[in-house]
Short mmCIF file of C-alpha atoms in Angstrom, two decimals:
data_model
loop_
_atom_site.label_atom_id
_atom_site.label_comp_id
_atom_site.label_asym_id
_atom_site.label_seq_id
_atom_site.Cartn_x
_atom_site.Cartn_y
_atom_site.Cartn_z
CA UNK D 1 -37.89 15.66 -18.18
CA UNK D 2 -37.41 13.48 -14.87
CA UNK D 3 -34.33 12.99 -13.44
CA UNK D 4 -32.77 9.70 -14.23
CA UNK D 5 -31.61 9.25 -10.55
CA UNK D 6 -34.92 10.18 -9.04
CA UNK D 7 -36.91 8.15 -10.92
CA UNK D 8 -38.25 4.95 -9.42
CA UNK D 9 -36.32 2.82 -11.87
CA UNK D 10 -33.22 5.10 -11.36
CA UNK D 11 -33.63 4.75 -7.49
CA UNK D 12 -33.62 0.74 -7.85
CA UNK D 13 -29.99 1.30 -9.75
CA UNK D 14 -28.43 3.36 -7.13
CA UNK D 15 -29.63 1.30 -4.16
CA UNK D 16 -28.51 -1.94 -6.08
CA UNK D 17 -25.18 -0.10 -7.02
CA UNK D 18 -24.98 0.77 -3.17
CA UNK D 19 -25.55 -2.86 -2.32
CA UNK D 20 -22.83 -3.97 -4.48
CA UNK D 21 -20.44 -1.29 -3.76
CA UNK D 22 -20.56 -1.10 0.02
CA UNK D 23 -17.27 -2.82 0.78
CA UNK D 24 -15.23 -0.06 -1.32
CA UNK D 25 -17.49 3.04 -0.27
CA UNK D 26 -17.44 1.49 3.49
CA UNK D 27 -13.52 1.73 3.44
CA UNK D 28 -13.13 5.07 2.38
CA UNK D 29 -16.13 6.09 4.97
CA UNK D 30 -14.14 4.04 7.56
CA UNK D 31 -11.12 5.60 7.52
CA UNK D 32 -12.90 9.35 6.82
CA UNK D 33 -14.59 8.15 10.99
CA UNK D 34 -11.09 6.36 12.03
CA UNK D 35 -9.41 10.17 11.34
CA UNK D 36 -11.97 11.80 12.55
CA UNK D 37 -12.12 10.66 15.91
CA UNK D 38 -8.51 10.40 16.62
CA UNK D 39 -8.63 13.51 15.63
CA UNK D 40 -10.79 15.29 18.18
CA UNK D 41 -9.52 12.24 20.74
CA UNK D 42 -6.26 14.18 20.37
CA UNK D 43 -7.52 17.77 20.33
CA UNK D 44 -6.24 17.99 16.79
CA UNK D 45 -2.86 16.44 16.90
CA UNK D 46 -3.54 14.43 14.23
CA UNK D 47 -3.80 16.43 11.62
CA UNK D 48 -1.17 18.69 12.40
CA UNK D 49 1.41 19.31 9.41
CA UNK D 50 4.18 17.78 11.62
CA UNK D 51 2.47 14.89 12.42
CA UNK D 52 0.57 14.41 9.25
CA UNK D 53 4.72 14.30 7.92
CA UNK D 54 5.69 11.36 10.57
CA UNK D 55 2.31 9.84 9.63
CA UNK D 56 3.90 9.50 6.20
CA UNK D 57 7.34 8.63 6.60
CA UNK D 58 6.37 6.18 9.43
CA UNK D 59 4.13 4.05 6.96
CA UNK D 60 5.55 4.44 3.72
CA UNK D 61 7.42 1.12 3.90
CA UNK D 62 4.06 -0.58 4.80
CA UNK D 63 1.97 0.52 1.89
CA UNK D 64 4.77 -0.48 -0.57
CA UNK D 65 4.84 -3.86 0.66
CA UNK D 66 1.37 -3.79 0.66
CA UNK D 67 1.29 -3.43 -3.26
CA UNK D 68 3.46 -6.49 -3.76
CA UNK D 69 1.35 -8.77 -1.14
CA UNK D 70 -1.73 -7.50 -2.41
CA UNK D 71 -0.90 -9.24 -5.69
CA UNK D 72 0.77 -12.05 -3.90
CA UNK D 73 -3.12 -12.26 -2.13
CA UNK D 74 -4.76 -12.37 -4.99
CA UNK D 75 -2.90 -14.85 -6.92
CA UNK D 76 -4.46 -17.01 -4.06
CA UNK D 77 -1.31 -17.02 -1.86
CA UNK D 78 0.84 -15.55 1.18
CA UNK D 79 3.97 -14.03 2.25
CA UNK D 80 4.70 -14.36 5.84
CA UNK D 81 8.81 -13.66 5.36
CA UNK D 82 8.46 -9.79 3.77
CA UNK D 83 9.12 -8.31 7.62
CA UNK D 84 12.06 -10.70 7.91
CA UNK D 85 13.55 -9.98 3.86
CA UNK D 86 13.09 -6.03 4.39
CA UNK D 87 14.84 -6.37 7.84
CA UNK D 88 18.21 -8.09 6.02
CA UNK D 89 18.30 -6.04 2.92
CA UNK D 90 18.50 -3.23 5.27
CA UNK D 91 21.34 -5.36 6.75
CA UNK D 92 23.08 -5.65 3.77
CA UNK D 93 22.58 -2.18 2.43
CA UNK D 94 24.27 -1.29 5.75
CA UNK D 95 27.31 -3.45 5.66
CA UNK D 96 27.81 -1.78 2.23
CA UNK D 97 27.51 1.14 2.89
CA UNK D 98 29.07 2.29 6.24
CA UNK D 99 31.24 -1.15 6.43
CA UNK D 100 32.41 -0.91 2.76
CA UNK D 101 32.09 2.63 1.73
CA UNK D 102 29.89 1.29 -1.50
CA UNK D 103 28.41 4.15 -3.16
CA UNK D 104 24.76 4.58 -2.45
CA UNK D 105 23.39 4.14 -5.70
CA UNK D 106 25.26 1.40 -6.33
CA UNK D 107 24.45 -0.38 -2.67
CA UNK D 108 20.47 0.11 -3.61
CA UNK D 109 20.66 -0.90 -7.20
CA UNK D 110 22.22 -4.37 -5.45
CA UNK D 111 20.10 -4.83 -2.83
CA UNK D 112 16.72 -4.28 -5.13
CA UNK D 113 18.65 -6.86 -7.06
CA UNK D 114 18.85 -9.17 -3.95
CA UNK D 115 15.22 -8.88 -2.98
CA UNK D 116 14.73 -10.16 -6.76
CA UNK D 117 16.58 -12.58 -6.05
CA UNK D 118 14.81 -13.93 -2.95
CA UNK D 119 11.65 -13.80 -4.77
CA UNK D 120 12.36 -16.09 -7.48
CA UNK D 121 13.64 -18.35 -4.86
CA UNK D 122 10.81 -18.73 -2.67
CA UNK D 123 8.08 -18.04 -5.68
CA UNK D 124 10.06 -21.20 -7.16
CA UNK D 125 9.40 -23.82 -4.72
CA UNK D 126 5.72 -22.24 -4.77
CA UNK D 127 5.06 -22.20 -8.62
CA UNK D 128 6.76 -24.63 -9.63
CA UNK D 129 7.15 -27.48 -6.74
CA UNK D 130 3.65 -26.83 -5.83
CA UNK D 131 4.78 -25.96 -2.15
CA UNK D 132 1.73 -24.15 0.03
CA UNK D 133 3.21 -20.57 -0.21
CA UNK D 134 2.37 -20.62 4.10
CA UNK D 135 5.45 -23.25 4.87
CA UNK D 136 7.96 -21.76 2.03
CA UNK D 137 7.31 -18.09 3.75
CA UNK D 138 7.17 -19.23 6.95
CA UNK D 139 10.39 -20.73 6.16
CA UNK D 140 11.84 -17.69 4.67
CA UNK D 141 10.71 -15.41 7.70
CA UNK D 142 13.00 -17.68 9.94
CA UNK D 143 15.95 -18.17 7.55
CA UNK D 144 16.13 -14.39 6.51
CA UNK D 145 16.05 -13.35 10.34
CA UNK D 146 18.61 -15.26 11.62
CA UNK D 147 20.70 -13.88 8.16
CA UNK D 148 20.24 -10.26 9.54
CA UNK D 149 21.88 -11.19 12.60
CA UNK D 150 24.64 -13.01 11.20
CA UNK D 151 25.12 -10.48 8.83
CA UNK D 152 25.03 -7.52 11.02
CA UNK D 153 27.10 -9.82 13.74
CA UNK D 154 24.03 -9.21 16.36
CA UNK D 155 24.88 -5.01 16.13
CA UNK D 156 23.28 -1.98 14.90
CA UNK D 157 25.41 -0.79 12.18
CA UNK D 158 25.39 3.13 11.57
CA UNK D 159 24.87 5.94 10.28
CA UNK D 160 24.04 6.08 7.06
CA UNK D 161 26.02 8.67 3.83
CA UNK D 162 23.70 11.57 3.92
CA UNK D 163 22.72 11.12 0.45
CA UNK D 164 21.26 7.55 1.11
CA UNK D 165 19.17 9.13 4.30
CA UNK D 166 17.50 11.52 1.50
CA UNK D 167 15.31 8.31 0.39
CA UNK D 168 13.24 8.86 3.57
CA UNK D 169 14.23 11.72 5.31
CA UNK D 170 14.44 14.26 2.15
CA UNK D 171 11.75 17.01 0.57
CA UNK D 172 11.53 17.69 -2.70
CA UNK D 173 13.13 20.53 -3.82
CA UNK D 174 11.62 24.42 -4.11
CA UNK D 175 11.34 25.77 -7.41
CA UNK D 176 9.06 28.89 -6.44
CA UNK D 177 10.35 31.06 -3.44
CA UNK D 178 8.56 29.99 -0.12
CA UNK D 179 5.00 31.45 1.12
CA UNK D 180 5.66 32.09 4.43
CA UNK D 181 5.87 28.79 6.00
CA UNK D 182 4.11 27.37 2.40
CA UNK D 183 5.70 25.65 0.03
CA UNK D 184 4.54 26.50 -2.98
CA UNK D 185 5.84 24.01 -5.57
CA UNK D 186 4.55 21.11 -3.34
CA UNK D 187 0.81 22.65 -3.38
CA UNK D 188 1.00 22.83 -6.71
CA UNK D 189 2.28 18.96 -7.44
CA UNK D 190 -0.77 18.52 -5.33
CA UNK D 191 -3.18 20.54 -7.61
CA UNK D 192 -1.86 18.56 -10.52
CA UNK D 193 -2.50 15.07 -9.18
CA UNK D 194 -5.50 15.87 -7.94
CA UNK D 195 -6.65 17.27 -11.30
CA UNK D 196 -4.64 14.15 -12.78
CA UNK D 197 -6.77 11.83 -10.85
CA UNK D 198 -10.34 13.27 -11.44
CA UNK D 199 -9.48 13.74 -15.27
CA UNK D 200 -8.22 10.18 -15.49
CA UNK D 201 -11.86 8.88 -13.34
CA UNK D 202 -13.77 10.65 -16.14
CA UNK D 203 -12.10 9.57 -19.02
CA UNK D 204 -12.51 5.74 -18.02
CA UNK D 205 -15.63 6.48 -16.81
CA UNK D 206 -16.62 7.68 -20.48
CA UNK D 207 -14.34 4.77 -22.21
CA UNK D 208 -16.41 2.32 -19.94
CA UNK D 209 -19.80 3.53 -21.25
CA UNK D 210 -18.64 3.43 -25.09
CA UNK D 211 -18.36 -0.09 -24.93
CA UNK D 212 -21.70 -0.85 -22.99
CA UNK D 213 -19.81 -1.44 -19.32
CA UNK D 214 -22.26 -0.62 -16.54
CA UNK D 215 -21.40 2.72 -14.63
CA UNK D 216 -21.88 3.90 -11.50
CA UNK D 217 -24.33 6.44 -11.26
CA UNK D 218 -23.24 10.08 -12.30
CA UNK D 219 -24.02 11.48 -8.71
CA UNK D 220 -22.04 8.74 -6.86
CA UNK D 221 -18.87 9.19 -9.55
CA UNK D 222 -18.96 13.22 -8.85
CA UNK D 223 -19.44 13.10 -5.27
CA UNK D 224 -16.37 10.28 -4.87
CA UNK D 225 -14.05 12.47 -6.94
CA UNK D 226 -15.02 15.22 -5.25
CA UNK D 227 -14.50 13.96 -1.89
CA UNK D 228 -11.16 12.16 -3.43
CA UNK D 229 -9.89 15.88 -4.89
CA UNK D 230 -10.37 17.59 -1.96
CA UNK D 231 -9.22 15.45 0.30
CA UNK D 232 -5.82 15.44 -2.19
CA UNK D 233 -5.42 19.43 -1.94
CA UNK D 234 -6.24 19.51 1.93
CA UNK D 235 -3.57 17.08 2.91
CA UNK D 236 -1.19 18.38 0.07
CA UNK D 237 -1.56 22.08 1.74
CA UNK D 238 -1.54 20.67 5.27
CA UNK D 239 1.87 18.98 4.08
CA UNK D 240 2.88 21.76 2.70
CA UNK D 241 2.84 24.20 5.36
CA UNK D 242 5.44 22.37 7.16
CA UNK D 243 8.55 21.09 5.17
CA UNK D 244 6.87 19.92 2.25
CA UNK D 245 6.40 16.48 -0.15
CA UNK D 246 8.62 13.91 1.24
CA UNK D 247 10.85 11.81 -1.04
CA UNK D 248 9.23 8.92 0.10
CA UNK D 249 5.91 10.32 -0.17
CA UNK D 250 6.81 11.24 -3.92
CA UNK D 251 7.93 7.51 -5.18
CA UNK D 252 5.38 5.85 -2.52
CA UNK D 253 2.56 7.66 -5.00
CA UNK D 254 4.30 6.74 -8.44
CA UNK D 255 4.28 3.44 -7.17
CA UNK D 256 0.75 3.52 -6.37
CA UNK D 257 -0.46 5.12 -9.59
CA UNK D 258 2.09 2.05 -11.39
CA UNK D 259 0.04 -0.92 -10.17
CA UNK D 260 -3.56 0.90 -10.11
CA UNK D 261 -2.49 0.62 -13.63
CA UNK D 262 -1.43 -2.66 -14.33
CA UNK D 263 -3.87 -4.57 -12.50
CA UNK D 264 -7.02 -2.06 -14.01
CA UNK D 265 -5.56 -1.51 -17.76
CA UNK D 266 -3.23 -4.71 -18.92
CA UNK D 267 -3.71 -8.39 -19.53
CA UNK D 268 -0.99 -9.12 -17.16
CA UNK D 269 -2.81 -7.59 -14.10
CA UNK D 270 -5.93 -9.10 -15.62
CA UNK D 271 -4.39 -12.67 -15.54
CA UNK D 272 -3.09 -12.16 -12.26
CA UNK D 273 -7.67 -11.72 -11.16
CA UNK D 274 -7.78 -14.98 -13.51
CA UNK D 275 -5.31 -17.29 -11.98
CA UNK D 276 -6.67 -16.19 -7.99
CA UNK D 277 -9.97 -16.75 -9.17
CA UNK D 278 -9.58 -20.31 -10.60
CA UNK D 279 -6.16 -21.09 -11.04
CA UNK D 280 -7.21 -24.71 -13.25
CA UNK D 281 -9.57 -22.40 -15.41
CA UNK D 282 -6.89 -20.16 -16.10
CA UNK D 283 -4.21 -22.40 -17.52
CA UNK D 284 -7.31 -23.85 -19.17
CA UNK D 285 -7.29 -20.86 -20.99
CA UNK D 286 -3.50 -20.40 -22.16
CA UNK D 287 -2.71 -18.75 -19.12
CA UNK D 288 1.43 -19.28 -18.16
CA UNK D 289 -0.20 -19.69 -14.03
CA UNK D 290 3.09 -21.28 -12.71
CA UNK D 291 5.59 -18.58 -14.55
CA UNK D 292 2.62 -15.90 -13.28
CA UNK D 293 2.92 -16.64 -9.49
CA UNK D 294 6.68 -16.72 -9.81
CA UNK D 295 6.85 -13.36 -10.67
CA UNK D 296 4.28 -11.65 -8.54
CA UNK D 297 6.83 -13.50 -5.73
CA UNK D 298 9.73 -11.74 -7.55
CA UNK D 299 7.92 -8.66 -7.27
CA UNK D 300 6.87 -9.02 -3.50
CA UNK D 301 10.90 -9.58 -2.96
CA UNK D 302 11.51 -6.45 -4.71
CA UNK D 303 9.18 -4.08 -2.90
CA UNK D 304 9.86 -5.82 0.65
CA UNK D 305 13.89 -4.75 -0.41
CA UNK D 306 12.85 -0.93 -1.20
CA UNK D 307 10.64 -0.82 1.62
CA UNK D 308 14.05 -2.43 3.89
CA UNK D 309 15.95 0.61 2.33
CA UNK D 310 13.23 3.09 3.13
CA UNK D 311 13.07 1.82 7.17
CA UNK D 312 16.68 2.03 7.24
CA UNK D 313 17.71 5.04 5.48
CA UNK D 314 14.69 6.58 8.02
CA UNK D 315 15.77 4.95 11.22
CA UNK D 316 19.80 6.10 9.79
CA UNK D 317 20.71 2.70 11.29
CA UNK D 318 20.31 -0.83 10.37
CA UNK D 319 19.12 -3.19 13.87
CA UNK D 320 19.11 -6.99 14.17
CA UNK D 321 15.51 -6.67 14.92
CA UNK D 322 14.40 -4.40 11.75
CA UNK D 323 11.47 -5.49 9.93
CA UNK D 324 9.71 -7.22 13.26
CA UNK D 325 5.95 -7.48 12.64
CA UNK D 326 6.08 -5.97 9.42
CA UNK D 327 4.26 -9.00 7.95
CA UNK D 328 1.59 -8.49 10.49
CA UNK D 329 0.49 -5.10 9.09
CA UNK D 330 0.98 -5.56 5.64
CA UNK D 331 -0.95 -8.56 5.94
CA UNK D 332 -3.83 -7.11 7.40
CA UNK D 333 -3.84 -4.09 5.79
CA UNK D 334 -4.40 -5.76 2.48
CA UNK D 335 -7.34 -7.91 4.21
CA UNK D 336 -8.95 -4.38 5.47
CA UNK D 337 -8.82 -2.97 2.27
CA UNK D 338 -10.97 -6.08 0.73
CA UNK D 339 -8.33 -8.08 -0.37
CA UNK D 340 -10.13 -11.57 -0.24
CA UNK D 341 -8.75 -14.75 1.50
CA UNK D 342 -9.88 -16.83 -1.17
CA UNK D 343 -7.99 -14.66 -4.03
CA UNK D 344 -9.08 -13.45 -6.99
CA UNK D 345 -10.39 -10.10 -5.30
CA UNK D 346 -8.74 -7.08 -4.48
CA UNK D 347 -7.78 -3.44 -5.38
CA UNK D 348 -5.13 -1.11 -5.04
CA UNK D 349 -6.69 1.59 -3.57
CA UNK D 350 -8.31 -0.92 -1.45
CA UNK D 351 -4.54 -1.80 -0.26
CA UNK D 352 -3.65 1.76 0.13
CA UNK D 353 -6.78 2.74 2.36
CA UNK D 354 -6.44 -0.36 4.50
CA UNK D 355 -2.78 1.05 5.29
CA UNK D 356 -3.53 4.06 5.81
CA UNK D 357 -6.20 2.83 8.45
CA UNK D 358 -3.44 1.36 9.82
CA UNK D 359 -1.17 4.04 10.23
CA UNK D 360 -3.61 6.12 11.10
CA UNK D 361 -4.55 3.49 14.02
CA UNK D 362 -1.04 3.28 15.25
CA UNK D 363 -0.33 6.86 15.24
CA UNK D 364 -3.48 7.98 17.11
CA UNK D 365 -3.12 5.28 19.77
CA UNK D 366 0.45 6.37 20.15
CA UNK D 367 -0.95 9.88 20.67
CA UNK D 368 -3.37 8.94 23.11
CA UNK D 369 -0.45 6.75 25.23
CA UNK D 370 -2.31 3.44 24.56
CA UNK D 371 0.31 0.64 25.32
CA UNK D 372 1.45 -1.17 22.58
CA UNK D 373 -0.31 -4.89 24.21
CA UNK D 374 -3.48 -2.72 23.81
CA UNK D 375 -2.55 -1.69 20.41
CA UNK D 376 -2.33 -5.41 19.15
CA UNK D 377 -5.49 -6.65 20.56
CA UNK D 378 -7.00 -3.18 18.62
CA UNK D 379 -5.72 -4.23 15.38
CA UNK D 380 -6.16 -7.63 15.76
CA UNK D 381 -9.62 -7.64 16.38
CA UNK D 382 -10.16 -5.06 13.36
CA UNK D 383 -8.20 -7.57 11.05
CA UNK D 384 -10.39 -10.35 12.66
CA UNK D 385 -13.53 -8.25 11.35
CA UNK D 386 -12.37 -7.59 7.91
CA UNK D 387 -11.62 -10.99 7.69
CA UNK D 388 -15.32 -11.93 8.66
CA UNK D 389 -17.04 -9.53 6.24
CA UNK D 390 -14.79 -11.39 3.54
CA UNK D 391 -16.24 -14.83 4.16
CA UNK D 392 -19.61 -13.24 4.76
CA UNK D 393 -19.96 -11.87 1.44
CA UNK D 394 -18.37 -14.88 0.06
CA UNK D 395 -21.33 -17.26 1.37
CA UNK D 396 -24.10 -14.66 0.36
#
């Protein structure tokens, strides 16, 4: 019996599969070089448990925004004031905090709450008022950084109740006694989500076929999980050999795993593809389009305020300047990760990698001593080809 990939009629599927895959396989290839050669660049620094830990903490707060804009992206829309919001939530969390002696849990519950709240008001003037999302952001970004200021009175305002640093700065607890310098019960959270994550592949891989949904071929869908698994455990053991999972690390991946979820498996993340890709077809269609970008805005406010909390709670201080160029990043690591410009396309994952090309850009460059007006012509000119391959394969 020949083998269904080797065949001639089995080779024409994989190449045309590779054809219309490239983007996503090209991202996770890209990054696999980017690490790679910062890696030998800095004789191995990169990858060092240590540093693999400030890799994580350092970006965490960029890859949570980066869920909220993706969706704000792919509604067909833009949020330029997320740098700015983040930056006076911290502000606020501060001045309740150290200034008011607010309990912690209480201080985040309110400023989640408040980035909520700054949503709906800028998503209003966009989905209802029919604003371009570019001048009420842009507006935001402005009013929301002079706030900070005011609110912090032009000082830093410090340090933070130990229990509140624990958001950035904390590891998970040990349950098993330590290895050495291993921690065991992080390696094995790691074993379980990797396991989690190839069982999960397979299972919609098989649900997919049952109803007659083309597949990608077996060998591509083993080797990717493969890769994906392994690549899980190494950087799980590599993380734990030095302090272990991070707090952050820990709710940055439940957050991930959330929205992979509702934009892949409900109708709401389905309308939210529906509305980016033709906004007048999808109200067409029943679609609530107007009371749909609202609330991806709502959403975007309440990520930008976590990720505010997480910068704060990991600088242990809350500056006038917080939140500076967050937009920036978040932005383009959305765009790197195949978010399109026109809407309607994008992916999680996609999101995620394009941070984490990010981070991984701005760490290694750090390493190296590249100045930082280096560093922004670097990144700009990588979000300037990301955006390019976009419009390419939209006029193919």
């Amino acid at each position: 019996m020949s083998d269904k990939t080797t065949s001639p009629a089995g080779q024409r599927r994989n190449a045309g599969f590779i054809k219309h895959n490239l983007r996503n396989y090209g991202l996770l290839l890209s990054l696999l070089a980017i690490m790679l050669f910062f890696e030998f660049a800095t004789d191995g620094t990169l990858l060092q448990p240590l540093n693999l830990t400030n890799l994580v903490l350092q970006n965490s707060y960029i890859v949570i925004m980066a869920l909220g804009m993706l969706l704000v992206i792919v509604t067909g829309h833009i949020d330029l004031s997320v740098g700015s919001v983040s930056g006076f939530v911290g502000a606020v969390a501060a001045v309740l905090m150290v200034r008011h002696r607010i309990d912690p849990a209480i201080a985040v519950a309110a400023c989640l709450l408040l980035g909520a709240a700054i949503g709906a008001a800028q998503g209003y003037w966009v989905a209802y008022f029919g604003i371009p999302s570019f001048i009420v952001t842009l507006a935001g970004m402005l009013v929301f950084k002079g706030l900070a200021l005011a609110v912090l009175q032009g000082q830093s305002v410090g340090p933070f109740p130990p229990a509140f640093q624990k958001l950035s700065s904390g590891f998970i607890p040990e349950l098993f006694p330590a290895a050495g310098t291993l921690h065991p019960t992080s390696l094995l959270i790691g074993v379980v989500l990797a396991f989690v994550m190839v069982f999960a592949a397979a299972r919609g891989r098989t649900r997919e076929q049952s109803h007659g949904i083309e597949v990608e071929p077996y060998a591509f869908f083993a080797g990717k999980n493969a890769a994906l698994a392994g690549f899980v455990l190494y950087f799980t053991y590599l993380i734990a050999s030095h302090r272990g999972l991070p707090n952050v690390l820990v709710v940055m991946t439940a957050l991930v795993a959330l929205y992979a979820f509702v934009t892949r498996r409900t109708v709401v993340g389905r309308h939210v593809y529906a509305v980016g890709g033709n906004a007048k077809a999808a109200k067409l269609s029943g679609i609530k389009t107007e009371r749909l970008t609202f609330l991806t805005f709502v959403n975007m406010g309440v990520l930008a305020a976590l990720a505010g909390l997480v910068f704060a709670a990991r600088l242990n201080t809350a500056t006038p300047k917080a939140g500076a160029g967050f937009e920036l990043d978040v932005i383009a690591a959305c765009f790197i990760g195949g978010a399109s410009a026109y809407g309607g396309v994008g992916r999680v994952g996609g999101a995620v990698i394009g941070a984490m090309i990010m981070g991984v850009m701005n760490n290694g460059m750090s390493i190296l001593g590249i100045g930082i007006d280096y560093q922004q012509v670097i990144k700009g000119l990588v979000l300037l080809g990301a955006v390019c391959i976009d419009v390419y394969n939209q006029r193919r």
